[in-house]
mmCIF file of C-alpha atoms in Angstrom:
data_model
loop_
_atom_site.group_PDB
_atom_site.id
_atom_site.type_symbol
_atom_site.label_atom_id
_atom_site.label_comp_id
_atom_site.label_asym_id
_atom_site.label_seq_id
_atom_site.Cartn_x
_atom_site.Cartn_y
_atom_site.Cartn_z
ATOM 1 C CA MET A 4 93.911 90.142 111.612
ATOM 2 C CA PRO A 5 91.445 92.655 113.170
ATOM 3 C CA ASP A 6 91.748 95.154 110.297
ATOM 4 C CA ARG A 7 92.298 92.613 107.518
ATOM 5 C CA LEU A 8 89.533 91.125 105.428
ATOM 6 C CA LEU A 9 91.799 88.981 103.247
ATOM 7 C CA ASP A 10 95.351 87.991 104.158
ATOM 8 C CA ILE A 11 97.251 85.955 101.545
ATOM 9 C CA ARG A 12 100.595 84.664 102.806
ATOM 10 C CA ASP A 13 103.250 82.855 100.771
ATOM 11 C CA LEU A 14 100.817 81.496 98.207
ATOM 12 C CA TYR A 15 102.273 79.016 95.721
ATOM 13 C CA VAL A 16 100.364 77.456 92.827
ATOM 14 C CA HIS A 17 102.270 74.941 90.691
ATOM 15 C CA PHE A 18 100.964 72.801 87.834
ATOM 16 C CA HIS A 19 102.823 69.613 86.969
ATOM 17 C CA THR A 20 102.796 69.102 83.190
ATOM 18 C CA ASP A 21 104.499 66.796 80.705
ATOM 19 C CA GLU A 22 106.946 69.627 79.963
ATOM 20 C CA GLY A 23 107.777 70.301 83.607
ATOM 21 C CA VAL A 24 106.453 72.279 86.570
ATOM 22 C CA ALA A 25 104.620 75.473 85.667
ATOM 23 C CA ARG A 26 105.146 77.869 88.582
ATOM 24 C CA ALA A 27 102.128 80.126 88.087
ATOM 25 C CA VAL A 28 102.250 81.770 91.531
ATOM 26 C CA GLU A 29 105.480 81.981 93.531
ATOM 27 C CA GLY A 30 105.083 83.110 97.125
ATOM 28 C CA VAL A 31 102.496 85.874 96.770
ATOM 29 C CA SER A 32 101.576 87.758 99.936
ATOM 30 C CA LEU A 33 98.804 90.353 99.810
ATOM 31 C CA VAL A 34 96.425 92.037 102.245
ATOM 32 C CA VAL A 35 93.003 93.525 101.465
ATOM 33 C CA HIS A 36 91.320 95.641 104.133
ATOM 34 C CA PRO A 37 87.548 96.127 104.473
ATOM 35 C CA GLY A 38 86.166 98.633 102.002
ATOM 36 C CA GLU A 39 89.369 99.214 100.019
ATOM 37 C CA THR A 40 90.221 98.515 96.396
ATOM 38 C CA VAL A 41 93.462 96.679 95.679
ATOM 39 C CA VAL A 42 94.478 96.307 92.046
ATOM 40 C CA LEU A 43 96.677 93.463 90.810
ATOM 41 C CA ILE A 44 98.407 94.630 87.661
ATOM 42 C CA GLY A 45 100.882 93.124 85.232
ATOM 43 C CA GLU A 46 101.213 91.589 81.796
ATOM 44 C CA SER A 47 99.427 88.416 80.760
ATOM 45 C CA GLY A 48 101.101 85.422 82.365
ATOM 46 C CA ALA A 49 102.063 87.255 85.548
ATOM 47 C CA GLY A 50 99.867 85.055 87.761
ATOM 48 C CA LYS A 51 97.109 87.554 88.531
ATOM 49 C CA SER A 52 94.120 85.435 87.523
ATOM 50 C CA VAL A 53 95.510 82.282 89.124
ATOM 51 C CA THR A 54 95.834 84.215 92.395
ATOM 52 C CA GLY A 55 92.174 85.241 92.181
ATOM 53 C CA LEU A 56 91.049 81.710 91.343
ATOM 54 C CA ALA A 57 93.039 80.338 94.282
ATOM 55 C CA VAL A 58 91.220 82.707 96.656
ATOM 56 C CA MET A 59 87.890 81.515 95.257
ATOM 57 C CA GLY A 60 88.901 77.867 95.512
ATOM 58 C CA LEU A 61 88.289 77.413 91.790
ATOM 59 C CA ILE A 62 91.569 75.732 90.863
ATOM 60 C CA PRO A 63 90.775 72.055 90.216
ATOM 61 C CA SER A 64 92.441 69.769 92.729
ATOM 62 C CA GLY A 65 94.412 66.718 91.723
ATOM 63 C CA PRO A 66 97.839 65.124 91.763
ATOM 64 C CA ASP A 67 99.040 67.520 89.055
ATOM 65 C CA VAL A 68 98.167 70.650 91.053
ATOM 66 C CA GLU A 69 100.167 71.857 94.044
ATOM 67 C CA ILE A 70 98.821 74.700 96.207
ATOM 68 C CA ALA A 71 100.636 75.893 99.320
ATOM 69 C CA GLY A 72 100.388 78.893 101.625
ATOM 70 C CA GLN A 73 97.605 80.548 103.582
ATOM 71 C CA ILE A 74 94.543 82.465 102.391
ATOM 72 C CA GLU A 75 92.911 83.806 105.531
ATOM 73 C CA PHE A 76 89.495 85.455 105.238
ATOM 74 C CA ARG A 77 87.463 87.092 107.995
ATOM 75 C CA GLY A 78 83.791 86.280 107.555
ATOM 76 C CA ARG A 79 80.739 88.285 108.535
ATOM 77 C CA ASP A 80 80.664 86.528 111.895
ATOM 78 C CA GLY A 81 84.248 87.601 112.635
ATOM 79 C CA THR A 82 85.653 84.090 112.249
ATOM 80 C CA VAL A 83 88.954 83.859 110.396
ATOM 81 C CA ARG A 84 89.195 80.847 108.087
ATOM 82 C CA ASP A 85 92.029 79.590 105.911
ATOM 83 C CA LEU A 86 90.317 79.229 102.538
ATOM 84 C CA ALA A 87 93.126 77.029 101.243
ATOM 85 C CA ARG A 88 92.193 74.350 103.778
ATOM 86 C CA LEU A 89 88.407 74.502 103.791
ATOM 87 C CA SER A 90 86.306 71.561 102.672
ATOM 88 C CA THR A 91 84.431 71.779 99.377
ATOM 89 C CA GLY A 92 81.129 72.263 101.192
ATOM 90 C CA ALA A 93 82.439 74.997 103.478
ATOM 91 C CA MET A 94 84.009 76.839 100.540
ATOM 92 C CA ARG A 95 80.765 76.608 98.580
ATOM 93 C CA ARG A 96 78.949 78.408 101.402
ATOM 94 C CA ILE A 97 81.446 81.286 101.228
ATOM 95 C CA ARG A 98 81.829 81.452 97.445
ATOM 96 C CA GLY A 99 79.137 83.653 95.917
ATOM 97 C CA ASN A 100 77.938 84.700 99.350
ATOM 98 C CA GLU A 101 80.766 86.406 101.238
ATOM 99 C CA ILE A 102 83.247 86.398 98.347
ATOM 100 C CA ALA A 103 82.050 86.862 94.773
ATOM 101 C CA MET A 104 83.888 86.959 91.458
ATOM 102 C CA VAL A 105 83.284 88.652 88.117
ATOM 103 C CA PHE A 106 85.044 86.957 85.220
ATOM 104 C CA GLN A 107 86.530 88.431 82.064
ATOM 105 C CA GLU A 108 84.268 86.595 79.593
ATOM 106 C CA PRO A 109 80.624 86.791 80.732
ATOM 107 C CA MET A 110 79.281 84.721 77.860
ATOM 108 C CA SER A 111 81.449 81.779 78.876
ATOM 109 C CA CYS A 112 80.180 81.991 82.471
ATOM 110 C CA LEU A 113 76.457 82.477 81.911
ATOM 111 C CA ASN A 114 74.482 79.282 81.311
ATOM 112 C CA PRO A 115 72.893 79.527 77.842
ATOM 113 C CA VAL A 116 69.846 77.390 78.774
ATOM 114 C CA TYR A 117 68.715 79.483 81.761
ATOM 115 C CA THR A 118 67.283 82.985 81.744
ATOM 116 C CA VAL A 119 69.160 85.932 83.189
ATOM 117 C CA GLY A 120 66.646 86.225 86.024
ATOM 118 C CA ASP A 121 66.927 82.562 86.993
ATOM 119 C CA GLN A 122 70.724 82.720 87.158
ATOM 120 C CA ILE A 123 70.758 85.764 89.432
ATOM 121 C CA ALA A 124 67.863 84.515 91.563
ATOM 122 C CA ASP A 125 69.498 81.111 92.091
ATOM 123 C CA ALA A 126 72.399 82.725 93.956
ATOM 124 C CA VAL A 127 69.998 84.665 96.193
ATOM 125 C CA MET A 128 67.891 81.581 96.948
ATOM 126 C CA LEU A 129 70.935 79.437 97.653
ATOM 127 C CA HIS A 130 72.827 81.805 99.949
ATOM 128 C CA GLN A 131 70.092 83.936 101.495
ATOM 129 C CA GLY A 132 67.268 81.428 101.731
ATOM 130 C CA ARG A 133 64.800 83.683 99.894
ATOM 131 C CA GLY A 134 61.811 82.394 97.966
ATOM 132 C CA ARG A 135 61.794 82.491 94.190
ATOM 133 C CA THR A 136 59.476 85.510 93.901
ATOM 134 C CA GLU A 137 61.515 87.549 96.376
ATOM 135 C CA ALA A 138 64.774 86.464 94.751
ATOM 136 C CA LEU A 139 63.541 87.577 91.324
ATOM 137 C CA GLY A 140 62.578 90.921 92.854
ATOM 138 C CA ILE A 141 66.118 91.339 94.174
ATOM 139 C CA ALA A 142 67.463 90.382 90.728
ATOM 140 C CA GLU A 143 65.296 93.039 89.095
ATOM 141 C CA GLN A 144 66.486 95.671 91.581
ATOM 142 C CA MET A 145 70.134 94.808 90.890
ATOM 143 C CA LEU A 146 69.656 95.034 87.121
ATOM 144 C CA GLU A 147 67.937 98.390 87.524
ATOM 145 C CA ARG A 148 70.752 99.592 89.822
ATOM 146 C CA LEU A 149 73.251 98.604 87.146
ATOM 147 C CA GLY A 150 71.528 100.743 84.551
ATOM 148 C CA ILE A 151 69.894 98.000 82.453
ATOM 149 C CA PRO A 152 66.763 99.368 80.742
ATOM 150 C CA ASP A 153 63.454 97.576 81.359
ATOM 151 C CA PRO A 154 65.004 95.220 83.955
ATOM 152 C CA ARG A 155 61.807 93.199 84.454
ATOM 153 C CA ALA A 156 61.742 92.224 80.785
ATOM 154 C CA ARG A 157 65.441 91.365 80.863
ATOM 155 C CA LEU A 158 64.847 88.807 83.598
ATOM 156 C CA SER A 159 63.261 86.488 81.041
ATOM 157 C CA ALA A 160 65.994 87.001 78.420
ATOM 158 C CA TYR A 161 68.601 84.345 77.644
ATOM 159 C CA PRO A 162 72.316 85.221 77.477
ATOM 160 C CA HIS A 163 72.405 85.115 73.663
ATOM 161 C CA GLN A 164 69.661 87.743 73.551
ATOM 162 C CA ILE A 165 71.701 90.454 75.301
ATOM 163 C CA SER A 166 74.826 92.404 74.341
ATOM 164 C CA GLY A 167 78.302 91.843 75.753
ATOM 165 C CA GLY A 168 78.130 94.977 77.890
ATOM 166 C CA MET A 169 74.750 93.955 79.256
ATOM 167 C CA ALA A 170 76.032 90.432 79.940
ATOM 168 C CA GLN A 171 78.866 91.906 81.990
ATOM 169 C CA ARG A 172 76.311 93.916 83.965
ATOM 170 C CA VAL A 173 74.385 90.691 84.575
ATOM 171 C CA MET A 174 77.556 89.049 85.900
ATOM 172 C CA ILE A 175 78.130 91.987 88.245
ATOM 173 C CA ALA A 176 74.475 91.850 89.362
ATOM 174 C CA MET A 177 74.868 88.141 90.094
ATOM 175 C CA ALA A 178 78.090 88.767 92.058
ATOM 176 C CA LEU A 179 76.616 91.611 94.112
ATOM 177 C CA SER A 180 73.146 90.159 94.690
ATOM 178 C CA CYS A 181 74.229 88.634 98.018
ATOM 179 C CA ARG A 182 76.107 91.781 99.071
ATOM 180 C CA PRO A 183 79.536 90.126 99.461
ATOM 181 C CA ALA A 184 82.274 91.468 101.716
ATOM 182 C CA LEU A 185 84.857 90.918 98.950
ATOM 183 C CA LEU A 186 84.484 91.153 95.177
ATOM 184 C CA ILE A 187 87.199 89.732 92.923
ATOM 185 C CA ALA A 188 86.920 91.307 89.476
ATOM 186 C CA ASP A 189 89.104 89.632 86.843
ATOM 187 C CA GLU A 190 89.518 91.912 83.819
ATOM 188 C CA PRO A 191 85.785 92.722 83.860
ATOM 189 C CA THR A 192 86.036 95.565 81.316
ATOM 190 C CA THR A 193 88.599 94.232 78.820
ATOM 191 C CA ALA A 194 86.155 93.322 76.034
ATOM 192 C CA LEU A 195 84.004 96.443 76.428
ATOM 193 C CA ASP A 196 84.152 99.712 74.551
ATOM 194 C CA VAL A 197 85.454 102.752 76.404
ATOM 195 C CA THR A 198 82.034 104.272 77.120
ATOM 196 C CA VAL A 199 80.572 101.094 78.616
ATOM 197 C CA GLN A 200 83.819 100.487 80.524
ATOM 198 C CA ALA A 201 83.626 103.919 82.165
ATOM 199 C CA GLN A 202 79.963 103.389 83.074
ATOM 200 C CA LEU A 203 80.677 100.011 84.665
ATOM 201 C CA LEU A 204 83.592 101.342 86.693
ATOM 202 C CA GLU A 205 81.453 104.165 88.046
ATOM 203 C CA LEU A 206 78.650 101.748 88.898
ATOM 204 C CA MET A 207 81.051 99.371 90.639
ATOM 205 C CA LYS A 208 82.503 102.197 92.727
ATOM 206 C CA ALA A 209 79.053 103.443 93.697
ATOM 207 C CA LEU A 210 77.894 99.962 94.651
ATOM 208 C CA GLN A 211 81.121 99.363 96.560
ATOM 209 C CA HIS A 212 80.465 102.382 98.758
ATOM 210 C CA GLU A 213 76.797 101.457 99.110
ATOM 211 C CA ILE A 214 77.487 97.869 100.165
ATOM 212 C CA GLY A 215 80.772 98.574 101.974
ATOM 213 C CA MET A 216 82.649 95.766 100.240
ATOM 214 C CA ALA A 217 86.322 95.449 99.374
ATOM 215 C CA VAL A 218 87.467 94.844 95.803
ATOM 216 C CA LEU A 219 90.417 92.883 94.454
ATOM 217 C CA PHE A 220 90.579 94.109 90.861
ATOM 218 C CA ILE A 221 92.724 92.253 88.322
ATOM 219 C CA THR A 222 93.761 94.139 85.198
ATOM 220 C CA HIS A 223 96.582 94.993 82.830
ATOM 221 C CA ASN A 224 95.128 98.467 82.232
ATOM 222 C CA LEU A 225 96.999 101.164 84.158
ATOM 223 C CA GLY A 226 94.327 103.725 83.303
ATOM 224 C CA VAL A 227 91.688 101.632 85.053
ATOM 225 C CA ALA A 228 94.039 101.067 88.003
ATOM 226 C CA ALA A 229 94.656 104.806 88.389
ATOM 227 C CA GLU A 230 90.925 105.475 88.466
ATOM 228 C CA ILE A 231 89.789 102.927 91.036
ATOM 229 C CA ALA A 232 92.733 101.695 93.145
ATOM 230 C CA ASP A 233 93.607 102.580 96.721
ATOM 231 C CA ARG A 234 96.679 100.357 96.472
ATOM 232 C CA ILE A 235 98.420 98.698 93.535
ATOM 233 C CA ALA A 236 100.331 95.423 93.598
ATOM 234 C CA VAL A 237 102.463 94.826 90.498
ATOM 235 C CA MET A 238 102.980 91.158 89.579
ATOM 236 C CA TYR A 239 105.633 89.628 87.357
ATOM 237 C CA ALA A 240 106.421 85.949 86.777
ATOM 238 C CA GLY A 241 104.221 84.806 89.639
ATOM 239 C CA ARG A 242 105.559 87.242 92.238
ATOM 240 C CA VAL A 243 104.549 90.635 93.610
ATOM 241 C CA VAL A 244 107.445 92.905 92.620
ATOM 242 C CA GLU A 245 106.091 96.196 93.951
ATOM 243 C CA GLU A 246 103.208 97.282 96.160
ATOM 244 C CA SER A 247 102.311 100.876 96.883
ATOM 245 C CA PRO A 248 99.534 103.408 97.408
ATOM 246 C CA THR A 249 98.283 104.437 93.979
ATOM 247 C CA GLU A 250 99.492 108.031 93.904
ATOM 248 C CA ALA A 251 102.973 107.085 95.113
ATOM 249 C CA ILE A 252 103.619 104.426 92.484
ATOM 250 C CA PHE A 253 102.446 106.684 89.656
ATOM 251 C CA ALA A 254 104.611 109.517 90.941
ATOM 252 C CA ALA A 255 107.764 107.473 91.586
ATOM 253 C CA PRO A 256 107.841 103.757 90.751
ATOM 254 C CA ARG A 257 110.645 101.881 92.517
ATOM 255 C CA MET A 258 110.796 98.683 90.442
ATOM 256 C CA PRO A 259 112.127 98.992 86.847
ATOM 257 C CA TYR A 260 109.271 96.786 85.642
ATOM 258 C CA SER A 261 106.701 99.163 87.163
ATOM 259 C CA ALA A 262 108.492 102.091 85.541
ATOM 260 C CA GLY A 263 108.400 100.273 82.200
ATOM 261 C CA LEU A 264 104.668 99.682 82.475
ATOM 262 C CA LEU A 265 104.040 103.346 83.253
ATOM 263 C CA ALA A 266 106.277 104.492 80.397
ATOM 264 C CA SER A 267 104.326 102.326 77.939
ATOM 265 C CA VAL A 268 101.016 104.078 78.632
ATOM 266 C CA PRO A 269 99.967 106.150 75.559
ATOM 267 C CA ARG A 270 100.028 109.899 76.171
ATOM 268 C CA LEU A 271 99.017 112.972 74.224
ATOM 269 C CA ILE A 272 101.989 114.205 72.195
ATOM 270 C CA LEU A 273 102.623 117.853 73.007
ATOM 271 C CA ASP A 274 105.628 118.250 70.683
ATOM 272 C CA ASP A 275 107.789 116.280 68.243
ATOM 273 C CA ARG A 276 110.487 115.236 70.689
ATOM 274 C CA ASP A 277 108.994 111.834 71.458
ATOM 275 C CA LEU A 278 106.898 110.294 68.718
ATOM 276 C CA HIS A 279 107.508 106.662 69.651
ATOM 277 C CA LEU A 280 105.534 104.683 72.215
ATOM 278 C CA ALA A 281 107.854 103.150 74.803
ATOM 279 C CA ALA A 282 107.770 99.380 75.164
ATOM 280 C CA ILE A 283 109.392 96.834 77.442
ATOM 281 C CA PRO A 284 111.666 94.630 75.304
ATOM 282 C CA GLY A 285 111.285 90.868 75.305
ATOM 283 C CA GLU A 286 108.464 88.761 76.691
ATOM 284 C CA VAL A 287 107.132 87.553 80.030
ATOM 285 C CA PRO A 288 108.987 84.310 80.820
ATOM 286 C CA SER A 289 107.143 81.021 80.675
ATOM 287 C CA PRO A 290 106.112 79.717 84.115
ATOM 288 C CA LEU A 291 107.956 76.554 83.079
ATOM 289 C CA HIS A 292 111.259 78.409 82.780
ATOM 290 C CA HIS A 293 111.667 81.337 85.159
ATOM 291 C CA PRO A 294 115.072 83.026 84.872
ATOM 292 C CA ARG A 295 117.531 82.668 87.723
ATOM 293 C CA GLY A 296 117.569 85.568 90.191
ATOM 294 C CA CYS A 297 115.225 88.456 89.424
ATOM 295 C CA ALA A 298 112.839 87.140 86.783
ATOM 296 C CA PHE A 299 112.771 90.557 85.104
ATOM 297 C CA HIS A 300 116.544 90.807 84.611
ATOM 298 C CA PRO A 301 116.598 89.618 80.943
ATOM 299 C CA ARG A 302 114.377 92.596 80.041
ATOM 300 C CA CYS A 303 115.689 95.140 82.533
ATOM 301 C CA PRO A 304 117.676 98.135 81.240
ATOM 302 C CA HIS A 305 119.451 98.366 84.629
ATOM 303 C CA PHE A 306 120.625 94.741 84.765
ATOM 304 C CA VAL A 307 123.976 94.078 86.466
ATOM 305 C CA ALA A 308 125.591 90.678 85.896
ATOM 306 C CA ASP A 309 126.371 88.525 88.936
ATOM 307 C CA LEU A 310 123.998 90.674 90.984
ATOM 308 C CA CYS A 311 120.547 90.613 89.419
ATOM 309 C CA ASP A 312 120.868 87.050 88.084
ATOM 310 C CA THR A 313 122.025 85.255 91.231
ATOM 311 C CA THR A 314 119.215 85.054 93.805
ATOM 312 C CA VAL A 315 115.587 86.139 93.920
ATOM 313 C CA PRO A 316 115.456 89.603 95.547
ATOM 314 C CA PRO A 317 113.376 89.824 98.733
ATOM 315 C CA LEU A 318 110.536 92.289 99.151
ATOM 316 C CA GLU A 319 111.945 95.356 100.913
ATOM 317 C CA GLN A 320 110.290 98.337 102.533
ATOM 318 C CA CYS A 321 110.848 101.390 100.336
ATOM 319 C CA GLY A 322 108.608 103.983 101.963
ATOM 320 C CA THR A 323 105.413 104.256 103.931
ATOM 321 C CA GLY A 324 103.190 101.380 102.898
ATOM 322 C CA ARG A 325 105.513 100.527 100.015
ATOM 323 C CA THR A 326 107.535 97.419 99.167
ATOM 324 C CA VAL A 327 109.748 96.550 96.196
ATOM 325 C CA ARG A 328 111.565 93.462 94.920
ATOM 326 C CA CYS A 329 114.770 94.847 93.366
ATOM 327 C CA VAL A 330 118.379 94.769 94.589
ATOM 328 C CA ARG A 331 119.171 98.067 92.835
ATOM 329 C CA TRP A 332 116.154 100.174 93.789
ATOM 330 C CA ARG A 333 118.162 102.467 96.076
ATOM 331 C CA ALA A 334 120.802 103.166 93.450
ATOM 332 C CA LEU A 335 118.174 103.730 90.750
ATOM 333 C CA THR A 336 116.052 106.094 92.851
ATOM 334 C CA GLY A 337 118.949 107.875 94.567
ATOM 335 C CA GLU A 338 117.738 106.998 98.048
ATOM 336 C CA SER A 339 120.181 106.334 100.845
ATOM 337 C CA ILE A 340 120.480 102.904 102.430
ATOM 338 C CA ALA A 341 119.601 104.412 105.801
#
């Protein structure tokens, strides 16, 4: 994988519960190249966050959890390792150092009994072997880079003494303090107002170019995806159902689910012909009860009986750098089989 930083192949994550087997991730394959931004998008329950947690090795192990597949990552030294098979100690050396993660709820991730400065500095001391004074200096520089006013004073603040937007900046500072090769950002702007969200996205992009890292960004917000993504992978019911360069999927989605997501984005109304916001009918199926065949067929306006509900469609090439999981994509887009 000379040009691949992260190579996920046939990843399965199943949870055995009293009600049955919850199939959270069903054979996901995804590649992230150095320096690029790949966005995982889909409704809640699609399996996006579980995919990110599996890469980080943060899914608790046990007899009730089943993880299969390969998660190959090329480290700074050029060595390719399968993260799914690393020991706890080996994964701890990679996590936070070469791969970092920003979570959706910063207040639930920051330790309330330690100061902001201590929590950022700890990561630097652990992974880079710096002394406490030097590590605090790096923490101050990261806070300043992220636009936090009076960063030196903020180092001694506790999480409850800062706002939600500032806490998210602290989480990003902590993730980037060791200059990781890959950042996994799981809905990092969901709870923020639009102004702070835009500022954070711009800061993340600037820091990405400065550090040269790749980003796997998890979101349900198509507006955010359009702004930052090089490639978009659409997930539904634990599977990738379409993957494409960003401009191509916005111009001509191949999968009916992708088209439904795009149609549901609010737009400025230029006349009175369409006053209603489009919506995809129904709900995302429970991971305990995935429909037979294409999991989207109960909600799909193009459903054909005995075709869409028989077997799971394979991922097919549907253009340069594009794949789709739909047996009817050619008929729906008017493209020839050849």
